[in-house]
PDB file of C-alpha atoms in Angstrom:
ATOM      1  CA  MET A 107       0.000   0.000   0.000  1.00 37.00           C
ATOM      2  CA  PHE A 108       1.352   3.414  -0.941  1.00 38.00           C
ATOM      3  CA  PHE A 109       1.195   6.114   1.719  1.00 37.00           C
ATOM      4  CA  LYS A 110       1.528   9.812   1.058  1.00 38.00           C
ATOM      5  CA  ALA A 111       2.087  12.382   3.781  1.00 38.00           C
ATOM      6  CA  PHE A 112       1.661  16.126   3.528  1.00 36.00           C
ATOM      7  CA  TRP A 113       1.429  19.096   5.850  1.00 36.00           C
ATOM      8  CA  SER A 114      -1.557  21.397   6.481  1.00 35.00           C
ATOM      9  CA  SER A 115      -1.611  24.818   8.149  1.00 37.00           C
ATOM     10  CA  ARG A 116      -4.950  24.062   9.808  1.00 36.00           C
ATOM     11  CA  PRO A 117      -4.918  22.157  13.111  1.00 37.00           C
ATOM     12  CA  LEU A 118      -6.687  18.819  12.842  1.00 36.00           C
ATOM     13  CA  GLY A 119      -6.257  17.768  16.422  1.00 38.00           C
ATOM     14  CA  LEU A 120      -3.297  15.482  15.740  1.00 37.00           C
ATOM     15  CA  SER A 121       0.062  16.346  17.287  1.00 37.00           C
ATOM     16  CA  MET A 122       2.951  13.898  17.879  1.00 37.00           C
ATOM     17  CA  ARG A 123       6.590  14.408  18.878  1.00 37.00           C
ATOM     18  CA  PHE A 124       9.284  12.513  16.986  1.00 37.00           C
ATOM     19  CA  ASP A 125      12.814  13.197  18.244  1.00 40.00           C
ATOM     20  CA  SER A 126      13.084  16.999  18.341  1.00 38.00           C
ATOM     21  CA  CYS A 127      10.299  17.676  15.744  1.00 41.00           C
ATOM     22  CA  ILE A 128       6.602  18.055  16.321  1.00 36.00           C
ATOM     23  CA  VAL A 129       4.400  16.621  13.596  1.00 40.00           C
ATOM     24  CA  ARG A 130       1.253  18.734  13.439  1.00 39.00           C
ATOM     25  CA  SER A 131      -1.799  18.549  11.227  1.00 40.00           C
ATOM     26  CA  CYS A 132      -0.607  15.552   9.253  1.00 42.00           C
ATOM     27  CA  ILE A 133      -2.940  13.633   6.990  1.00 42.00           C
ATOM     28  CA  VAL A 134      -1.859  10.262   5.611  1.00 44.00           C
ATOM     29  CA  LEU A 135      -3.709   9.022   2.582  1.00 42.00           C
ATOM     30  CA  ALA A 136      -4.039   5.459   1.321  1.00 43.00           C
ATOM     31  CA  GLY A 137      -5.499   6.022  -2.114  1.00 49.00           C
ATOM     32  CA  SER A 138      -8.218   8.616  -1.459  1.00 48.00           C
ATOM     33  CA  LYS A 139      -9.272   7.345   1.953  1.00 55.00           C
ATOM     34  CA  PRO A 140      -7.916   9.193   5.022  1.00 59.00           C
ATOM     35  CA  ALA A 141      -6.047   7.006   7.476  1.00 58.00           C
ATOM     36  CA  SER A 142      -6.853   6.782  11.150  1.00 62.00           C
ATOM     37  CA  SER A 143      -4.667   8.398  13.799  1.00 63.00           C
ATOM     38  CA  SER A 144      -3.324   4.946  14.748  1.00 62.00           C
ATOM     39  CA  GLN A 145      -2.238   4.370  11.133  1.00 56.00           C
ATOM     40  CA  VAL A 146      -0.558   7.764  11.115  1.00 50.00           C
ATOM     41  CA  PHE A 147       1.300   6.899  14.309  1.00 55.00           C
ATOM     42  CA  SER A 148       2.377   3.483  12.990  1.00 53.00           C
ATOM     43  CA  TYR A 149       3.588   5.042   9.740  1.00 50.00           C
ATOM     44  CA  PHE A 150       5.771   7.628  11.451  1.00 51.00           C
ATOM     45  CA  LYS A 151       6.935   5.221  14.140  1.00 52.00           C
ATOM     46  CA  TYR A 152       8.211   2.855  11.428  1.00 45.00           C
ATOM     47  CA  PHE A 153      10.136   5.497   9.546  1.00 46.00           C
ATOM     48  CA  THR A 154      11.411   7.199  12.703  1.00 49.00           C
ATOM     49  CA  ASN A 155      12.725   3.905  14.097  1.00 52.00           C
ATOM     50  CA  GLU A 156      14.291   3.050  10.753  1.00 51.00           C
ATOM     51  CA  HIS A 157      16.007   6.446  10.690  1.00 52.00           C
ATOM     52  CA  GLN A 158      17.278   6.012  14.251  1.00 56.00           C
ATOM     53  CA  ASP A 159      18.639   2.532  13.441  1.00 64.00           C
ATOM     54  CA  THR A 160      20.463   3.962  10.437  1.00 68.00           C
ATOM     55  CA  LEU A 161      22.006   6.729  12.533  1.00 65.00           C
ATOM     56  CA  MET A 162      23.098   4.266  15.219  1.00 82.00           C
ATOM     57  CA  SER A 163      24.700   1.979  12.645  1.00 90.00           C
ATOM     58  CA  LEU A 164      26.980   4.865  11.643  1.00 96.00           C
ATOM     59  CA  ASN A 165      27.935   5.907  15.180  1.00 96.00           C
ATOM     60  CA  TYR A 166      31.179   3.963  14.881  1.00 97.00           C
ATOM     61  CA  ILE A 167      32.518   6.189  12.109  1.00 96.00           C
ATOM     62  CA  ASN A 168      31.242   9.385  13.752  1.00 95.00           C
ATOM     63  CA  ASN A 169      33.026   8.435  16.979  1.00 93.00           C
ATOM     64  CA  ALA A 170      36.287   7.141  15.489  1.00 95.00           C
ATOM     65  CA  ARG A 171      39.271   8.935  17.025  1.00 94.00           C
ATOM     66  CA  LYS A 172      41.668   7.542  14.422  1.00 98.00           C
ATOM     67  CA  ILE A 173      41.403   5.653  11.138  1.00 99.00           C
ATOM     68  CA  LEU A 174      44.411   3.369  10.702  1.00 99.00           C
ATOM     69  CA  CYS A 175      45.086   1.222   7.656  1.00 98.00           C
ATOM     70  CA  ILE A 176      47.359  -1.804   7.310  1.00 97.00           C
ATOM     71  CA  GLY A 177      49.315  -1.975   4.060  1.00 94.00           C
ATOM     72  CA  ARG A 178      50.552  -5.036   2.174  1.00 95.00           C
ATOM     73  CA  ASN A 179      48.713  -7.654   4.202  1.00 94.00           C
ATOM     74  CA  TYR A 180      47.865 -10.015   1.312  1.00 95.00           C
ATOM     75  CA  ALA A 181      50.676 -11.718  -0.623  1.00 93.00           C
ATOM     76  CA  ALA A 182      48.986 -11.648  -4.039  1.00 93.00           C
ATOM     77  CA  HIS A 183      48.272  -7.930  -3.684  1.00 94.00           C
ATOM     78  CA  ILE A 184      51.916  -7.293  -2.813  1.00 91.00           C
ATOM     79  CA  LYS A 185      52.950  -9.200  -5.922  1.00 93.00           C
ATOM     80  CA  GLU A 186      50.554  -7.396  -8.284  1.00 93.00           C
ATOM     81  CA  LEU A 187      52.067  -4.039  -7.283  1.00 90.00           C
ATOM     82  CA  SER A 188      55.661  -5.374  -7.277  1.00 90.00           C
ATOM     83  CA  ASN A 189      56.147  -4.321  -3.670  1.00 90.00           C
ATOM     84  CA  ALA A 190      58.431  -5.863  -1.063  1.00 91.00           C
ATOM     85  CA  THR A 191      56.860  -8.080   1.588  1.00 92.00           C
ATOM     86  CA  PRO A 192      57.068  -6.364   4.996  1.00 92.00           C
ATOM     87  CA  GLN A 193      58.647  -8.187   7.927  1.00 93.00           C
ATOM     88  CA  GLN A 194      56.225  -6.569  10.339  1.00 94.00           C
ATOM     89  CA  PRO A 195      52.892  -4.777   9.958  1.00 95.00           C
ATOM     90  CA  PHE A 196      53.105  -1.255   8.647  1.00 91.00           C
ATOM     91  CA  PHE A 197      50.287   1.232   8.585  1.00 96.00           C
ATOM     92  CA  PHE A 198      49.187   4.718   7.620  1.00 97.00           C
ATOM     93  CA  LEU A 199      46.306   6.984   8.621  1.00 98.00           C
ATOM     94  CA  LYS A 200      43.389   8.376   6.649  1.00 98.00           C
ATOM     95  CA  PRO A 201      41.618  11.591   7.685  1.00 98.00           C
ATOM     96  CA  SER A 202      38.022  11.479   8.873  1.00 97.00           C
ATOM     97  CA  SER A 203      37.207  13.983   6.119  1.00 97.00           C
ATOM     98  CA  SER A 204      37.863  11.221   3.566  1.00 98.00           C
ATOM     99  CA  VAL A 205      34.871   9.172   4.788  1.00 98.00           C
ATOM    100  CA  LEU A 206      32.004   8.574   2.366  1.00 98.00           C
ATOM    101  CA  LYS A 207      28.965   7.336   4.293  1.00 98.00           C
ATOM    102  CA  PRO A 208      26.275   5.141   2.735  1.00 97.00           C
ATOM    103  CA  ASN A 209      23.887   6.985   0.401  1.00 95.00           C
ATOM    104  CA  SER A 210      25.604  10.318   1.040  1.00 97.00           C
ATOM    105  CA  GLY A 211      26.609  11.095  -2.539  1.00 97.00           C
ATOM    106  CA  PRO A 212      29.005  10.049  -5.291  1.00 99.00           C
ATOM    107  CA  PHE A 213      32.640   9.090  -5.038  1.00 99.00           C
ATOM    108  CA  LEU A 214      34.698  11.985  -6.397  1.00 99.00           C
ATOM    109  CA  VAL A 215      37.598  11.385  -8.786  1.00 99.00           C
ATOM    110  CA  PRO A 216      40.074  14.306  -8.737  1.00 98.00           C
ATOM    111  CA  ARG A 217      41.299  15.490 -12.115  1.00 98.00           C
ATOM    112  CA  GLY A 218      44.628  14.023 -13.156  1.00 98.00           C
ATOM    113  CA  VAL A 219      44.423  11.255 -10.538  1.00 98.00           C
ATOM    114  CA  VAL A 220      44.502   7.508 -11.235  1.00 98.00           C
ATOM    115  CA  VAL A 221      42.293   6.080  -8.488  1.00 99.00           C
ATOM    116  CA  HIS A 222      42.503   2.434  -7.368  1.00 99.00           C
ATOM    117  CA  HIS A 223      39.924   0.590  -5.255  1.00 99.00           C
ATOM    118  CA  GLU A 224      41.024  -1.532  -2.260  1.00 98.00           C
ATOM    119  CA  VAL A 225      38.197  -3.378  -0.483  1.00 99.00           C
ATOM    120  CA  GLU A 226      38.887  -4.238   3.173  1.00 99.00           C
ATOM    121  CA  VAL A 227      37.425  -5.421   6.468  1.00 99.00           C
ATOM    122  CA  GLY A 228      37.468  -2.767   9.167  1.00 99.00           C
ATOM    123  CA  ILE A 229      37.499  -3.483  12.900  1.00 99.00           C
ATOM    124  CA  VAL A 230      36.277  -1.086  15.587  1.00 99.00           C
ATOM    125  CA  LEU A 231      37.954  -1.217  19.002  1.00 98.00           C
ATOM    126  CA  ASN A 232      35.984  -1.364  22.245  1.00 98.00           C
ATOM    127  CA  ARG A 233      38.849  -0.357  24.546  1.00 98.00           C
ATOM    128  CA  THR A 234      42.156   1.481  24.787  1.00 98.00           C
ATOM    129  CA  LEU A 235      45.279  -0.567  23.989  1.00 99.00           C
ATOM    130  CA  ARG A 236      48.881   0.359  24.748  1.00 99.00           C
ATOM    131  CA  ASP A 237      52.184  -1.577  24.685  1.00 99.00           C
ATOM    132  CA  LEU A 238      50.656  -5.016  24.202  1.00 98.00           C
ATOM    133  CA  PRO A 239      53.038  -7.917  24.926  1.00 96.00           C
ATOM    134  CA  ASP A 240      54.288 -10.572  22.507  1.00 92.00           C
ATOM    135  CA  SER A 241      51.988 -13.042  24.247  1.00 96.00           C
ATOM    136  CA  PHE A 242      48.886 -11.081  23.177  1.00 98.00           C
ATOM    137  CA  SER A 243      46.719 -13.778  21.593  1.00 98.00           C
ATOM    138  CA  ASN A 244      44.109 -13.996  18.867  1.00 97.00           C
ATOM    139  CA  GLU A 245      41.426 -14.711  21.474  1.00 98.00           C
ATOM    140  CA  GLU A 246      42.408 -11.587  23.403  1.00 98.00           C
ATOM    141  CA  ALA A 247      42.372  -9.555  20.197  1.00 98.00           C
ATOM    142  CA  LEU A 248      38.832 -10.642  19.354  1.00 98.00           C
ATOM    143  CA  GLU A 249      37.704  -9.535  22.811  1.00 99.00           C
ATOM    144  CA  CYS A 250      38.900  -6.025  21.931  1.00 99.00           C
ATOM    145  CA  ILE A 251      36.625  -5.751  18.885  1.00 99.00           C
ATOM    146  CA  GLU A 252      33.358  -3.844  19.244  1.00 98.00           C
ATOM    147  CA  SER A 253      32.104  -4.351  15.687  1.00 98.00           C
ATOM    148  CA  TYR A 254      33.147  -4.669  12.050  1.00 99.00           C
ATOM    149  CA  ALA A 255      32.617  -2.691   8.854  1.00 99.00           C
ATOM    150  CA  LEU A 256      33.057  -3.073   5.126  1.00 99.00           C
ATOM    151  CA  THR A 257      35.379  -0.366   3.792  1.00 99.00           C
ATOM    152  CA  ILE A 258      37.094   0.701   0.576  1.00 99.00           C
ATOM    153  CA  ASP A 259      40.508   2.339   0.869  1.00 99.00           C
ATOM    154  CA  MET A 260      40.597   4.456  -2.285  1.00 99.00           C
ATOM    155  CA  THR A 261      44.133   5.273  -3.374  1.00 98.00           C
ATOM    156  CA  ALA A 262      45.439   7.934  -5.746  1.00 98.00           C
ATOM    157  CA  ARG A 263      47.917   5.512  -7.270  1.00 98.00           C
ATOM    158  CA  ASN A 264      49.881   7.878  -9.503  1.00 97.00           C
ATOM    159  CA  VAL A 265      50.066  10.456  -6.712  1.00 97.00           C
ATOM    160  CA  GLN A 266      51.258   7.831  -4.234  1.00 96.00           C
ATOM    161  CA  ASP A 267      53.815   6.391  -6.661  1.00 95.00           C
ATOM    162  CA  GLU A 268      55.274   9.816  -7.417  1.00 96.00           C
ATOM    163  CA  ALA A 269      55.563  10.651  -3.711  1.00 94.00           C
ATOM    164  CA  LYS A 270      57.313   7.332  -3.015  1.00 92.00           C
ATOM    165  CA  LYS A 271      59.714   7.912  -5.886  1.00 93.00           C
ATOM    166  CA  LYS A 272      60.713  11.283  -4.423  1.00 93.00           C
ATOM    167  CA  GLY A 273      60.929   9.979  -0.862  1.00 94.00           C
ATOM    168  CA  LEU A 274      58.002  12.129   0.240  1.00 93.00           C
ATOM    169  CA  PRO A 275      55.111  11.251   2.565  1.00 92.00           C
ATOM    170  CA  TRP A 276      52.179   9.870   0.593  1.00 91.00           C
ATOM    171  CA  SER A 277      49.223  10.876   2.764  1.00 92.00           C
ATOM    172  CA  ILE A 278      48.083  12.939  -0.211  1.00 92.00           C
ATOM    173  CA  GLY A 279      47.518   9.676  -2.082  1.00 97.00           C
ATOM    174  CA  LYS A 280      45.070   8.445   0.564  1.00 98.00           C
ATOM    175  CA  GLY A 281      43.335  11.494   1.952  1.00 97.00           C
ATOM    176  CA  PHE A 282      41.173  13.083  -0.741  1.00 98.00           C
ATOM    177  CA  ASP A 283      37.530  13.723   0.154  1.00 98.00           C
ATOM    178  CA  THR A 284      35.321  10.600  -0.327  1.00 99.00           C
ATOM    179  CA  PHE A 285      38.404   8.313  -0.440  1.00 99.00           C
ATOM    180  CA  LEU A 286      37.040   6.090   2.344  1.00 99.00           C
ATOM    181  CA  PRO A 287      33.612   4.656   1.513  1.00 99.00           C
ATOM    182  CA  VAL A 288      32.251   2.749   4.518  1.00 99.00           C
ATOM    183  CA  SER A 289      29.257   0.543   5.272  1.00 98.00           C
ATOM    184  CA  HIS A 290      26.912   0.489   8.209  1.00 98.00           C
ATOM    185  CA  SER A 291      28.239  -1.215  11.318  1.00 98.00           C
ATOM    186  CA  ILE A 292      28.307  -5.035  11.348  1.00 98.00           C
ATOM    187  CA  ALA A 293      27.547  -6.627  14.717  1.00 98.00           C
ATOM    188  CA  LYS A 294      30.357  -8.676  16.194  1.00 98.00           C
ATOM    189  CA  LYS A 295      28.070 -11.685  16.608  1.00 98.00           C
ATOM    190  CA  ASP A 296      27.479 -11.770  12.848  1.00 98.00           C
ATOM    191  CA  ILE A 297      31.176 -12.442  12.194  1.00 98.00           C
ATOM    192  CA  PRO A 298      32.152 -15.233  14.602  1.00 97.00           C
ATOM    193  CA  ASP A 299      35.482 -15.703  12.794  1.00 98.00           C
ATOM    194  CA  PRO A 300      37.029 -12.641  11.078  1.00 98.00           C
ATOM    195  CA  TYR A 301      39.303 -14.969   9.081  1.00 98.00           C
ATOM    196  CA  LYS A 302      36.314 -16.535   7.323  1.00 98.00           C
ATOM    197  CA  VAL A 303      34.975 -13.457   5.590  1.00 99.00           C
ATOM    198  CA  GLU A 304      34.602 -13.053   1.828  1.00 99.00           C
ATOM    199  CA  LEU A 305      35.251  -9.667   0.270  1.00 99.00           C
ATOM    200  CA  SER A 306      34.089  -8.765  -3.212  1.00 99.00           C
ATOM    201  CA  LEU A 307      34.200  -5.621  -5.326  1.00 99.00           C
ATOM    202  CA  SER A 308      32.838  -5.052  -8.818  1.00 99.00           C
ATOM    203  CA  ILE A 309      33.056  -2.195 -11.289  1.00 99.00           C
ATOM    204  CA  ASN A 310      30.097  -1.870 -13.660  1.00 99.00           C
ATOM    205  CA  ASP A 311      28.978  -5.405 -12.665  1.00 98.00           C
ATOM    206  CA  LYS A 312      32.391  -6.942 -13.444  1.00 99.00           C
ATOM    207  CA  VAL A 313      34.062  -8.578 -10.435  1.00 99.00           C
ATOM    208  CA  LYS A 314      37.528  -7.137  -9.804  1.00 99.00           C
ATOM    209  CA  GLN A 315      38.307  -8.295  -6.261  1.00 98.00           C
ATOM    210  CA  GLN A 316      37.074 -11.475  -4.597  1.00 98.00           C
ATOM    211  CA  ASP A 317      38.977 -13.238  -1.824  1.00 98.00           C
ATOM    212  CA  THR A 318      38.735 -14.402   1.769  1.00 98.00           C
ATOM    213  CA  THR A 319      40.371 -12.943   4.843  1.00 98.00           C
ATOM    214  CA  ASP A 320      42.160 -16.178   5.741  1.00 97.00           C
ATOM    215  CA  LEU A 321      44.836 -14.958   3.306  1.00 96.00           C
ATOM    216  CA  MET A 322      45.986 -12.175   5.652  1.00 97.00           C
ATOM    217  CA  LEU A 323      49.740 -12.228   6.284  1.00 97.00           C
ATOM    218  CA  PHE A 324      49.475 -10.523   9.674  1.00 97.00           C
ATOM    219  CA  PRO A 325      46.553 -11.617  11.876  1.00 98.00           C
ATOM    220  CA  ILE A 326      44.593  -9.139  13.938  1.00 98.00           C
ATOM    221  CA  HIS A 327      46.390  -9.827  17.227  1.00 98.00           C
ATOM    222  CA  ARG A 328      49.756  -9.146  15.580  1.00 98.00           C
ATOM    223  CA  ILE A 329      48.405  -5.963  14.018  1.00 98.00           C
ATOM    224  CA  LEU A 330      47.060  -4.636  17.324  1.00 98.00           C
ATOM    225  CA  SER A 331      50.150  -5.614  19.270  1.00 98.00           C
ATOM    226  CA  HIS A 332      52.481  -3.862  16.820  1.00 98.00           C
ATOM    227  CA  MET A 333      50.366  -0.714  16.502  1.00 98.00           C
ATOM    228  CA  SER A 334      49.912  -0.365  20.272  1.00 98.00           C
ATOM    229  CA  ARG A 335      53.663  -0.091  20.795  1.00 98.00           C
ATOM    230  CA  ILE A 336      53.894   2.831  18.399  1.00 98.00           C
ATOM    231  CA  MET A 337      50.809   4.806  19.378  1.00 98.00           C
ATOM    232  CA  THR A 338      48.006   4.339  21.856  1.00 99.00           C
ATOM    233  CA  LEU A 339      44.978   2.720  20.267  1.00 99.00           C
ATOM    234  CA  GLU A 340      41.784   4.269  21.601  1.00 98.00           C
ATOM    235  CA  LYS A 341      38.266   3.019  22.064  1.00 98.00           C
ATOM    236  CA  GLY A 342      36.393   3.633  18.815  1.00 98.00           C
ATOM    237  CA  ASP A 343      39.449   3.597  16.547  1.00 98.00           C
ATOM    238  CA  LEU A 344      38.729   2.073  13.134  1.00 99.00           C
ATOM    239  CA  ILE A 345      41.422  -0.214  11.736  1.00 99.00           C
ATOM    240  CA  LEU A 346      41.415  -1.388   8.109  1.00 99.00           C
ATOM    241  CA  THR A 347      43.091  -4.786   7.811  1.00 98.00           C
ATOM    242  CA  GLY A 348      44.408  -4.756   4.239  1.00 97.00           C
ATOM    243  CA  THR A 349      43.151  -5.540   0.742  1.00 97.00           C
ATOM    244  CA  PRO A 350      43.387  -8.721  -1.350  1.00 96.00           C
ATOM    245  CA  LYS A 351      44.504  -8.873  -4.982  1.00 97.00           C
ATOM    246  CA  GLY A 352      42.639  -7.335  -7.884  1.00 97.00           C
ATOM    247  CA  VAL A 353      42.995  -3.624  -7.172  1.00 98.00           C
ATOM    248  CA  GLY A 354      42.411  -1.439 -10.194  1.00 98.00           C
ATOM    249  CA  PRO A 355      41.106   1.859 -11.513  1.00 99.00           C
ATOM    250  CA  VAL A 356      37.875   3.655 -10.689  1.00 99.00           C
ATOM    251  CA  GLU A 357      36.926   6.320 -13.217  1.00 99.00           C
ATOM    252  CA  ALA A 358      34.223   8.960 -13.442  1.00 99.00           C
ATOM    253  CA  GLY A 359      31.078   7.283 -14.756  1.00 99.00           C
ATOM    254  CA  ASP A 360      31.796   3.932 -13.081  1.00 99.00           C
ATOM    255  CA  HIS A 361      29.360   2.161 -10.773  1.00 99.00           C
ATOM    256  CA  VAL A 362      31.071   0.515  -7.805  1.00 99.00           C
ATOM    257  CA  LYS A 363      29.632  -2.218  -5.598  1.00 99.00           C
ATOM    258  CA  ALA A 364      31.390  -4.025  -2.744  1.00 99.00           C
ATOM    259  CA  THR A 365      30.072  -6.751  -0.453  1.00 99.00           C
ATOM    260  CA  LEU A 366      31.103  -8.505   2.740  1.00 99.00           C
ATOM    261  CA  SER A 367      29.777 -12.053   3.173  1.00 99.00           C
ATOM    262  CA  VAL A 368      29.961 -14.836   5.749  1.00 99.00           C
ATOM    263  CA  ASP A 369      28.989 -18.396   4.777  1.00 98.00           C
ATOM    264  CA  GLY A 370      27.539 -17.089   1.527  1.00 97.00           C
ATOM    265  CA  LYS A 371      25.296 -14.531   3.231  1.00 98.00           C
ATOM    266  CA  VAL A 372      25.876 -10.883   2.341  1.00 99.00           C
ATOM    267  CA  LEU A 373      26.069  -8.877   5.572  1.00 99.00           C
ATOM    268  CA  GLU A 374      26.842  -5.440   4.168  1.00 99.00           C
ATOM    269  CA  THR A 375      27.085  -3.672   0.829  1.00 99.00           C
ATOM    270  CA  ILE A 376      28.702  -0.450  -0.335  1.00 99.00           C
ATOM    271  CA  GLU A 377      27.369   0.932  -3.608  1.00 99.00           C
ATOM    272  CA  PHE A 378      27.925   4.269  -5.334  1.00 99.00           C
ATOM    273  CA  ASP A 379      28.620   6.053  -8.604  1.00 99.00           C
ATOM    274  CA  ALA A 380      31.906   7.777  -9.383  1.00 99.00           C
ATOM    275  CA  GLU A 381      31.920  11.342 -10.677  1.00 99.00           C
ATOM    276  CA  GLN A 382      34.535  13.917 -11.611  1.00 98.00           C
ATOM    277  CA  LYS A 383      35.428  16.038  -8.602  1.00 98.00           C
ATOM    278  CA  PRO A 384      34.455  19.695  -9.116  1.00 97.00           C
ATOM    279  CA  GLY A 385      36.742  22.542  -8.153  1.00 96.00           C
ATOM    280  CA  PRO A 386      40.171  23.861  -9.140  1.00 96.00           C
ATOM    281  CA  TYR A 387      42.362  20.889  -8.102  1.00 96.00           C
ATOM    282  CA  GLU A 388      44.219  18.959 -10.791  1.00 97.00           C
ATOM    283  CA  TYR A 389      47.166  16.681 -10.108  1.00 96.00           C
ATOM    284  CA  LYS A 390      50.202  17.208 -12.315  1.00 92.00           C
ATOM    285  CA  GLU A 391      53.531  15.460 -11.886  1.00 83.00           C
ATOM    286  CA  ILE A 392      56.446  17.869 -11.643  1.00 68.00           C
TER     287      ILE A 392
END
């Protein structure tokens, strides 16, 4: 049944508070027949609750103190980029301004930039961690996880490569606006084993990345232990755990879809269109 709501300036004796807004003089129509006040209440209760659930499922990214990303954590990905295999986890940070929330707009491709997609599992911490010992175990690490998320670490590949070549920091290659698409929060109970997760990413309905997290070189407990000795990890920090093979370009006009699945069941999806970024910026190698 299709419901249509509209506002009237005349009081009809119906007034309800939803969050901070008062809904006054609202008529809900089903076809041409006015609905009862109980139907009106049910209608708004449904959509208000749905809105609140959506907001709560994004609290993790709103509350993240830091966004840390592990690099080179899948052997085949290391090979496809001709990189050296690290002897210990290494990581970089992405700014919170790079986050692209679900249904909040297009992914923006800066002019002159070759953008690569990197689909990853993100973990959200439920406590502060500092100077963890070598004995820190996988079981202890899982106890420190509040929830999970599907993420895409977008990378300005030509910008990053040029910075590396010149021995410069390459935060610029990771930090453009919209360069971190994220999903809604995934409850910890829905991923009983973070090493049995399937990641997939497609461009224009063609699968580009598809692998499982059991291929990680550095497990989560090793990642947390190493990071905690360099900087304090805080409750709410979001940590991206690395991307599998198959990274490649995202161009203006592309449609991108990523999924996170457990036992064949899709738990979360990220989906958006890519557009040319407006404004004066254009990357040019010097």
